XYZ file of C-alpha atoms in Angstrom:
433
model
C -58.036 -41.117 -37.058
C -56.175 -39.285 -34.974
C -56.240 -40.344 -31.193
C -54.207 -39.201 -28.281
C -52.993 -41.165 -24.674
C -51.407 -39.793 -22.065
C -49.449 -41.973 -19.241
C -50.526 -41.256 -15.924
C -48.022 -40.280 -13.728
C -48.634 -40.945 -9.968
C -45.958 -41.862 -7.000
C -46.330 -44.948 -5.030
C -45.258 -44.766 -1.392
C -45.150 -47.311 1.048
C -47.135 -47.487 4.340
C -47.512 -45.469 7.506
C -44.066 -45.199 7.608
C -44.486 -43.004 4.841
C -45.102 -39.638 6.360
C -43.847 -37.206 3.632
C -46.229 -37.463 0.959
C -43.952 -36.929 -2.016
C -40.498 -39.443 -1.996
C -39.298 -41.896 -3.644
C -41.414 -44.897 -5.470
C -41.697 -47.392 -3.165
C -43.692 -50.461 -3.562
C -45.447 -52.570 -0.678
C -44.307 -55.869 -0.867
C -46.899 -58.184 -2.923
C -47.446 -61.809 -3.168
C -44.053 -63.486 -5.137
C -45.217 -65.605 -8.464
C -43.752 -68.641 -9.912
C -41.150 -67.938 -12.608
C -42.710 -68.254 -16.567
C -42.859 -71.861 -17.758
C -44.605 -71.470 -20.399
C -42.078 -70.192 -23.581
C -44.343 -72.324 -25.773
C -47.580 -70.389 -25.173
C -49.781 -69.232 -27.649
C -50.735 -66.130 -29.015
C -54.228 -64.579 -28.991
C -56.824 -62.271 -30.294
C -57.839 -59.797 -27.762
C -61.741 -61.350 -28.317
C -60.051 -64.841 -28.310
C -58.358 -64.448 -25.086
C -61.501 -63.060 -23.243
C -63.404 -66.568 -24.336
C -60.408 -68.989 -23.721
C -59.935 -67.135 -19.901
C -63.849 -67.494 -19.032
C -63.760 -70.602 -19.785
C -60.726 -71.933 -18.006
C -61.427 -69.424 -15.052
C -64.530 -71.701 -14.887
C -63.153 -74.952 -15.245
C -60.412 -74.213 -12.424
C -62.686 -72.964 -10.273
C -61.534 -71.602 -6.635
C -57.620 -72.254 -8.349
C -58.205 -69.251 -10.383
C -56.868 -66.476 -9.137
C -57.018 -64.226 -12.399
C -55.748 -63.185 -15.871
C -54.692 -60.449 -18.021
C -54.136 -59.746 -21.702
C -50.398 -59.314 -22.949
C -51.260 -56.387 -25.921
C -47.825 -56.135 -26.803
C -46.904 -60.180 -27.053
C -50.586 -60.715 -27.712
C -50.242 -63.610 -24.881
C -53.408 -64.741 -22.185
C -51.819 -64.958 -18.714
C -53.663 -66.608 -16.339
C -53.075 -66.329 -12.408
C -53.271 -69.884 -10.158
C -52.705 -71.292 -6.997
C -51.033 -74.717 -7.599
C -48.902 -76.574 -10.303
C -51.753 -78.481 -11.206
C -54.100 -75.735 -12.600
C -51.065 -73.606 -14.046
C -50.225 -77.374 -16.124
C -54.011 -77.006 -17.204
C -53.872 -73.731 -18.418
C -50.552 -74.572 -20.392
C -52.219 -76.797 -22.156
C -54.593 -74.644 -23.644
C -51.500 -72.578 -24.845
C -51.771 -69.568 -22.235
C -49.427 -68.427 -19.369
C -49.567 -69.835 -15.937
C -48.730 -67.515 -13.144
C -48.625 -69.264 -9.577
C -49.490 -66.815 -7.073
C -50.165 -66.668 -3.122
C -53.689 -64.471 -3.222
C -56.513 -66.375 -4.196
C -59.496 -64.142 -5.739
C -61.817 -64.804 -3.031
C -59.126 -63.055 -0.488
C -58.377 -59.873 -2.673
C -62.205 -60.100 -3.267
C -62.290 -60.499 0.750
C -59.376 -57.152 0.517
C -61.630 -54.519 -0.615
C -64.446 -55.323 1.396
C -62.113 -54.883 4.228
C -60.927 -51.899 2.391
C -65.055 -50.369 2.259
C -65.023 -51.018 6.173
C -61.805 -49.587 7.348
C -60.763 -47.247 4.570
C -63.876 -45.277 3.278
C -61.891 -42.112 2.688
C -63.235 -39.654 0.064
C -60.536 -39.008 -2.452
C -58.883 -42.710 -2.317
C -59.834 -45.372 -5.001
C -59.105 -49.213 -5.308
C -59.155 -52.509 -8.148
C -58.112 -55.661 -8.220
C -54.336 -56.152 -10.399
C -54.128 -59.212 -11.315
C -50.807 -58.527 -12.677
C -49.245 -57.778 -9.358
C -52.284 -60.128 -7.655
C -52.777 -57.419 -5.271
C -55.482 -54.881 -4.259
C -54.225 -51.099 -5.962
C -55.174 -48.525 -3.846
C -55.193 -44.964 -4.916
C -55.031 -41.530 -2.955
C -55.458 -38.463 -4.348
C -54.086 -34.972 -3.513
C -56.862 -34.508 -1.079
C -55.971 -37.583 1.048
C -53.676 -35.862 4.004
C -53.111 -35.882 7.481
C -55.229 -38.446 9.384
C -56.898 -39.671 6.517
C -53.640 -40.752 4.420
C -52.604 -41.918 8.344
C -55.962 -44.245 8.168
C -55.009 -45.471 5.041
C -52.028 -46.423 5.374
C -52.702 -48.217 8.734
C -55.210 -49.968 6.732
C -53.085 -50.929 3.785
C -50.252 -52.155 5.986
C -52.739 -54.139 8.140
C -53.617 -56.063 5.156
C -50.444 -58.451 4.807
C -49.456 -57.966 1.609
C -52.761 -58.512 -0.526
C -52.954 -54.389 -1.244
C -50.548 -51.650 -2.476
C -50.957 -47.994 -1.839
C -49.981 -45.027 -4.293
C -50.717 -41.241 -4.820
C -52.209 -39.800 -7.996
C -51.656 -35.914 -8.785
C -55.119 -35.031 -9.576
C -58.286 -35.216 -7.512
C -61.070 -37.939 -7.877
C -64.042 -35.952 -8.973
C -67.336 -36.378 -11.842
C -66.869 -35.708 -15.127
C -69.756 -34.034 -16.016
C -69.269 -30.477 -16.992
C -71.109 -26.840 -16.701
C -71.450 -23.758 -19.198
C -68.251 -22.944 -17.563
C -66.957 -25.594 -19.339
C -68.219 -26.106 -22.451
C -65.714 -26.062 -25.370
C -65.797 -23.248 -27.046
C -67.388 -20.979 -24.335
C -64.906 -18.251 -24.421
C -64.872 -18.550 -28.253
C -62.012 -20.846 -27.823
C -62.199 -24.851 -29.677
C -65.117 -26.607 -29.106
C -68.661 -26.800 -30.201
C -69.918 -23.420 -31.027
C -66.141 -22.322 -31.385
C -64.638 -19.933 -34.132
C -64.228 -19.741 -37.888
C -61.246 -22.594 -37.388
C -63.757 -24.697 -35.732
C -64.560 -26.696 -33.327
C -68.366 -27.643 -33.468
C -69.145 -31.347 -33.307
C -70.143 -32.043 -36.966
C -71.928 -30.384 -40.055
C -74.555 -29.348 -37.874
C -77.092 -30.116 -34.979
C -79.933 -30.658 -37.129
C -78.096 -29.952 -40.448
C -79.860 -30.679 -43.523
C -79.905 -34.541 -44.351
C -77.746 -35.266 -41.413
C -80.491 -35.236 -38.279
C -78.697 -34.390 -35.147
C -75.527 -36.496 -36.514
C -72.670 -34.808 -34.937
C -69.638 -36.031 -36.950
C -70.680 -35.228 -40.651
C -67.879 -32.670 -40.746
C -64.382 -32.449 -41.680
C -62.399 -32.776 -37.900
C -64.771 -31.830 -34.956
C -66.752 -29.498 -36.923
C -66.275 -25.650 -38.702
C -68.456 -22.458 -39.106
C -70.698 -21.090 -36.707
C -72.415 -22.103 -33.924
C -72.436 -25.925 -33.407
C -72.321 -26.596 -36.971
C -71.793 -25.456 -40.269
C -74.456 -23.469 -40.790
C -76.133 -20.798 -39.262
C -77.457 -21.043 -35.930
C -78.200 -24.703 -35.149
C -76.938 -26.361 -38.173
C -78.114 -25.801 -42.365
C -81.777 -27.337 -40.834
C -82.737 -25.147 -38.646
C -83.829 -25.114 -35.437
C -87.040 -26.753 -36.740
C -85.148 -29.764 -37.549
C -85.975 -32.514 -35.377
C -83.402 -33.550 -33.073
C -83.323 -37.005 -34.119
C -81.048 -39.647 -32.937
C -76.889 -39.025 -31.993
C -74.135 -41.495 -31.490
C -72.613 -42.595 -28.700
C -69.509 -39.512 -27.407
C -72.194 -36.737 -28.845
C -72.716 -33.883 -26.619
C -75.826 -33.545 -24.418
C -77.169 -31.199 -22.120
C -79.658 -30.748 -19.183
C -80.124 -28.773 -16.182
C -77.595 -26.740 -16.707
C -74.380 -30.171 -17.140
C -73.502 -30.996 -20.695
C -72.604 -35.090 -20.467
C -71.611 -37.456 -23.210
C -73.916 -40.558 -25.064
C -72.462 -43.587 -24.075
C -74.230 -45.757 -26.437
C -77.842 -46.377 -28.369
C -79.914 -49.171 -27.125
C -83.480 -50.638 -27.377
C -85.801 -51.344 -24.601
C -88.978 -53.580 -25.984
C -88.205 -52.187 -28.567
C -88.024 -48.526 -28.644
C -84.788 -46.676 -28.874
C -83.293 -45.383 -25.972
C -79.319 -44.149 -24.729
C -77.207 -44.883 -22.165
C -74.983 -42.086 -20.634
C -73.889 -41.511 -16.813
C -76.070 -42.066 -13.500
C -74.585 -38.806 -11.821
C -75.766 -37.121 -15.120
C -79.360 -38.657 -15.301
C -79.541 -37.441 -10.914
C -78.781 -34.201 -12.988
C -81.668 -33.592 -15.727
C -85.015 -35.227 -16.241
C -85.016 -34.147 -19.764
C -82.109 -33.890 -22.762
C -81.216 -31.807 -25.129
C -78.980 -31.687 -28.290
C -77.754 -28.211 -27.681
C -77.103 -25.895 -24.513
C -80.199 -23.447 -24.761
C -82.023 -26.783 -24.859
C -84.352 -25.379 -27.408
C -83.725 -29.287 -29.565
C -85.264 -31.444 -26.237
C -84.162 -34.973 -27.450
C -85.049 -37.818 -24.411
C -86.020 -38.278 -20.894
C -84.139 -39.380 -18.300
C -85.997 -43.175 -17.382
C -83.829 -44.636 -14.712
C -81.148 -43.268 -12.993
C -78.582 -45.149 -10.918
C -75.694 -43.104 -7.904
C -74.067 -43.476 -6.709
C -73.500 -47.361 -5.490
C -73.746 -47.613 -9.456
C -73.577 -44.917 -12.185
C -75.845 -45.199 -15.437
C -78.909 -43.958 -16.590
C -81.490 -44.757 -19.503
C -82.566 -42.051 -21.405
C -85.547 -42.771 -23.841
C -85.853 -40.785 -27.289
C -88.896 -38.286 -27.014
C -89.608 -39.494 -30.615
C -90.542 -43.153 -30.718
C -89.575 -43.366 -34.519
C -85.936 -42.272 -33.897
C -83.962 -44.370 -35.836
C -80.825 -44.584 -33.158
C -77.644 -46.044 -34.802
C -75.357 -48.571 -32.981
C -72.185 -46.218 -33.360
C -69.618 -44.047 -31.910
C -68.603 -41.027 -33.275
C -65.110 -40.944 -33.637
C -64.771 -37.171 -33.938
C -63.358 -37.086 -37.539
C -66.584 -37.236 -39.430
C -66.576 -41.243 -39.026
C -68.291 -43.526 -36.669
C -67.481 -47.050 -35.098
C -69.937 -49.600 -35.718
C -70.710 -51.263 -32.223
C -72.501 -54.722 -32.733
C -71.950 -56.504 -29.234
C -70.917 -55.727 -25.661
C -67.474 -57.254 -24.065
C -66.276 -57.624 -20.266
C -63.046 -55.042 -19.304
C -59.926 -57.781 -18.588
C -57.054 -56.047 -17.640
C -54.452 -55.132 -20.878
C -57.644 -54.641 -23.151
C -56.886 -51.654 -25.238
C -59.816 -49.785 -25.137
C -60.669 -45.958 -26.846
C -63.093 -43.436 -25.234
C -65.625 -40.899 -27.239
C -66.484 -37.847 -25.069
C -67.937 -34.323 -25.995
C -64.540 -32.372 -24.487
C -61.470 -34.607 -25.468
C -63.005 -36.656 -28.633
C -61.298 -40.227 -28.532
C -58.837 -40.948 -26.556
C -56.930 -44.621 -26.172
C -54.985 -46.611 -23.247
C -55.420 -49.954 -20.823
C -57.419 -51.358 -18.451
C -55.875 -51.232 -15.606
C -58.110 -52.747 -12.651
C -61.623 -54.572 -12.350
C -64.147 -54.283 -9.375
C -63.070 -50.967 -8.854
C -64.219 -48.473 -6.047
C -63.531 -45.002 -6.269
C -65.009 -42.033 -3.479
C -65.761 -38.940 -4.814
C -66.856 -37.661 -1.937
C -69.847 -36.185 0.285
C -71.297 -40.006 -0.123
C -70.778 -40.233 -3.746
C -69.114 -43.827 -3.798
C -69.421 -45.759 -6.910
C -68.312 -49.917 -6.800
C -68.049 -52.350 -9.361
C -65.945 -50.124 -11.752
C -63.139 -50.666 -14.755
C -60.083 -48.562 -14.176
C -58.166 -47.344 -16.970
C -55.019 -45.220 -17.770
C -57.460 -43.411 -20.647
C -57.531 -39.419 -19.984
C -61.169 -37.308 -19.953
C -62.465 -34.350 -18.863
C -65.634 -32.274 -17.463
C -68.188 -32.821 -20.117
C -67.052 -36.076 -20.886
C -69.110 -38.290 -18.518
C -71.181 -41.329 -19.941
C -69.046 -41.350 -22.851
C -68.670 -44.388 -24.771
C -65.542 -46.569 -23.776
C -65.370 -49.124 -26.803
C -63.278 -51.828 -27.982
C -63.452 -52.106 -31.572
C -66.797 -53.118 -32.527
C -67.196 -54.093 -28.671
C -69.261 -51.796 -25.981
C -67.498 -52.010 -22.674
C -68.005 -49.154 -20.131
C -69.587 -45.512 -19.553
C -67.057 -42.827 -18.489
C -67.891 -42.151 -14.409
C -64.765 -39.887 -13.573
C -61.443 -39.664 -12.167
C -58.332 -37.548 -11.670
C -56.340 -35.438 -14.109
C -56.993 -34.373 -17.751
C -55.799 -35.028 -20.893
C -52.651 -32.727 -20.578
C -51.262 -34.483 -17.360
C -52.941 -37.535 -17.425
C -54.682 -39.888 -14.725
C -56.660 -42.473 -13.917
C -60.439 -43.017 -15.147
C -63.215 -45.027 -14.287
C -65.619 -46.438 -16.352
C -69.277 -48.379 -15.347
C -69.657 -51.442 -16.998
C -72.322 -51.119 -19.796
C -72.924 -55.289 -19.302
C -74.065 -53.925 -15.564
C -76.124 -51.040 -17.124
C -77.728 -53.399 -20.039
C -78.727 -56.176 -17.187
C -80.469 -53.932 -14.777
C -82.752 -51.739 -17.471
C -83.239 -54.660 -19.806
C -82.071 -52.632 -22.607
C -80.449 -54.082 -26.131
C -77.118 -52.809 -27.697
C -76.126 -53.344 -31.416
C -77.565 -56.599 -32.609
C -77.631 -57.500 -28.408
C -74.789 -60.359 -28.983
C -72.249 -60.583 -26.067
């Protein structure tokens, strides 16, 4: 499997003072932690880690002040506010951090944020590993507004950073315009060197599977065949994995991931693309209708439900990994900051990186604010929007948006598919956490 991650590349500048946009790096000052004590910690599964923190995040209560996942030392790291706690969470073999901001006041930091700093183009999360609030401003933010942020950032004594990201904060839902492929470049329904999503949208004994090929795809069309795919366009659409292509009112989105509601199979992609389309299609004349849009949540929020038109749809619990192979998803995890996480979309395939930030709030713009958010260093693009963000066999978050592409990199947010699952009582995999 081939997968590709690009580091984003954005400058951070200090406050007001900083009237020149571009400049040197410079940091705001953050809260100072306590020097490593803890040589003798243990090392940890990703899952493991996730289980030990909830846990002692519950036991210490308000002393918690968040944790993070070490990939590269495979270490937990858990942020508190006294020597007491950070002795506690030694002895359960992770690392204590002793820090000044308590969760409740960085919590208490982008509220403050929402009411003084509700700038389209800016972003923020909570970083546990500098135990600040990360605020982001994109290219757009100039002028007064960067002047309003900043005067908000510095007004906030230490408990939030400010930095500028190259791209703009935008949807990543895309148009005809583009679709892969359109000007008979790669993508689905490109050339004789392919780049169609499978054998075949409604290929022969492969349904609507769009990964049955070698790569993304060859031949014609969106498939191998003619047309639609070996099938036919009589073929019933039938069910599709979670990164598969899918298009309605004129946007082509990605499936985040197949789910049940009482029973009957449904998907989960993007809120901005279920405001979009009441009904779904498997390819761009929408001639292969495959669901309706059932609930629809943006902004605030940004997931929809999308029911299967056929009731008997047999929808698997998998993500296509773009290489004529899927990943088995049988439960759904919580982002923590350091997860390594991959992303399926319908423009870039998979791509890999970090979590970055939790509670994350990003404006988009003309109202469109989204809360509650997982940022991530993982690059996407138009078209790739309710993708599936995954964790091995784990279902974590929806692709919402962000800035930059896959060339220069960014950042990009993801909804939480635990949010998504909880508010339209739907199922995913065998519905284990």
């Amino acid at each position: 499997m081939s997968h590709r991650r690009v580091n984003k590349r954005t400058v951070v500048i200090a406050g007001a003072a900083a009237a020149a946009l571009a400049g040197a790096a410079i940091l705001l000052p953050h809260a100072n932690a306590s020097p490593d004590k803890s040589a003798d910690a243990k090392t940890f599964s990703s899952r493991s880690a996730v289980t030990l923190a909830t846990a002692l995040a519950s036991d210490l209560g308000d002393n918690a002040a968040g944790w993070y996942y070490e990939g590269d030392t495979r270490r937990l790291v858990m942020n508190v506010l006294n020597e007491d706690a950070a002795n506690d969470v030694r002895a359960k073999g992770a690392v204590a951090k002793i820090v000044e901001n308590s969760m409740a006041e960085l919590k208490a930091t982008t509220k403050t944020l929402s009411d003084t700093a509700s700038i389209p183009g800016t972003a923020w999360s909570i970083d546990p590993k500098t135990n600040t609030v990360r605020v982001t401003a994109d290219r757009t933010v100039t002028g007064t507004k960067w002047a309003t942020l900043t005067k908000a950032v510095d007004g906030l004594a230490g408990k939030a950073t400010v930095q500028r990201t190259n791209g703009e904060f935008r949807k990543f839902d895309g148009t005809d315009e583009t679709q892969p492929g359109a000007d008979g470049g790669a993508g689905q329904g490109g050339a004789d060197d392919g780049a169609g999503q499978g054998a075949g949208q409604g290929g022969a004994d492969e349904g609507a599977g769009q990964g049955a090929g070698d790569g993304q795809g060859a031949g014609d069309g969106q498939g191998a065949g003619d047309g639609q795919g070996a099938g036919g366009a009589g073929e019933q659409a039938g069910a599709l994995d979670g990164g598969d292509a899918i298009f309605g009112g004129g946007a082509r989105c990605s499936l985040g991931f197949n789910v049940t509601v009482d029973g009957a199979p449904a998907f989960l992609t993007a809120g901005h693309c279920g405001n979009i389309a009441e009904t779904w299609a498997t390819d761009q004349a929408g001639a292969q209708q495959v669901g309706t849009t059932a609930e629809s949540q943006f902004p605030v929020s940004d997931f929809a439900l999308v029911t299967y038109d056929d009731p008997n749809t047999q929808a698997p619990s998998t993500v296509d990994l773009q290489d004529g192979t899927t990943q088995e998803i049988t439960r759904v995890a919580e982002a923590s900051v350091g997860l390594a996480v991959q992303r399926s979309g319908s423009t870039t395939g998979v791509t890999d990186g970090t979590v970055t930030g939790l509670n994350a709030t990003v404006n988009y713009g003309n109202g469109d604010i989204v809360n509650g958010l997982i940022q991530t260093d993982v690059c996407a693009e138009p078209g790739d929007s309710g993708g599936a963000m995954f964790a091995e066999d784990a279902a974590v978050g929806l692709t919402s948006g962000g800035s930059g592409d896959c060339t220069q990199g960014g950042e990009t947010f993801f909804q939480p598919v635990s949010t998504a699952l909880e508010a339209t009582g739907a199922v995913i995999g065998a519905g284990n956490p």
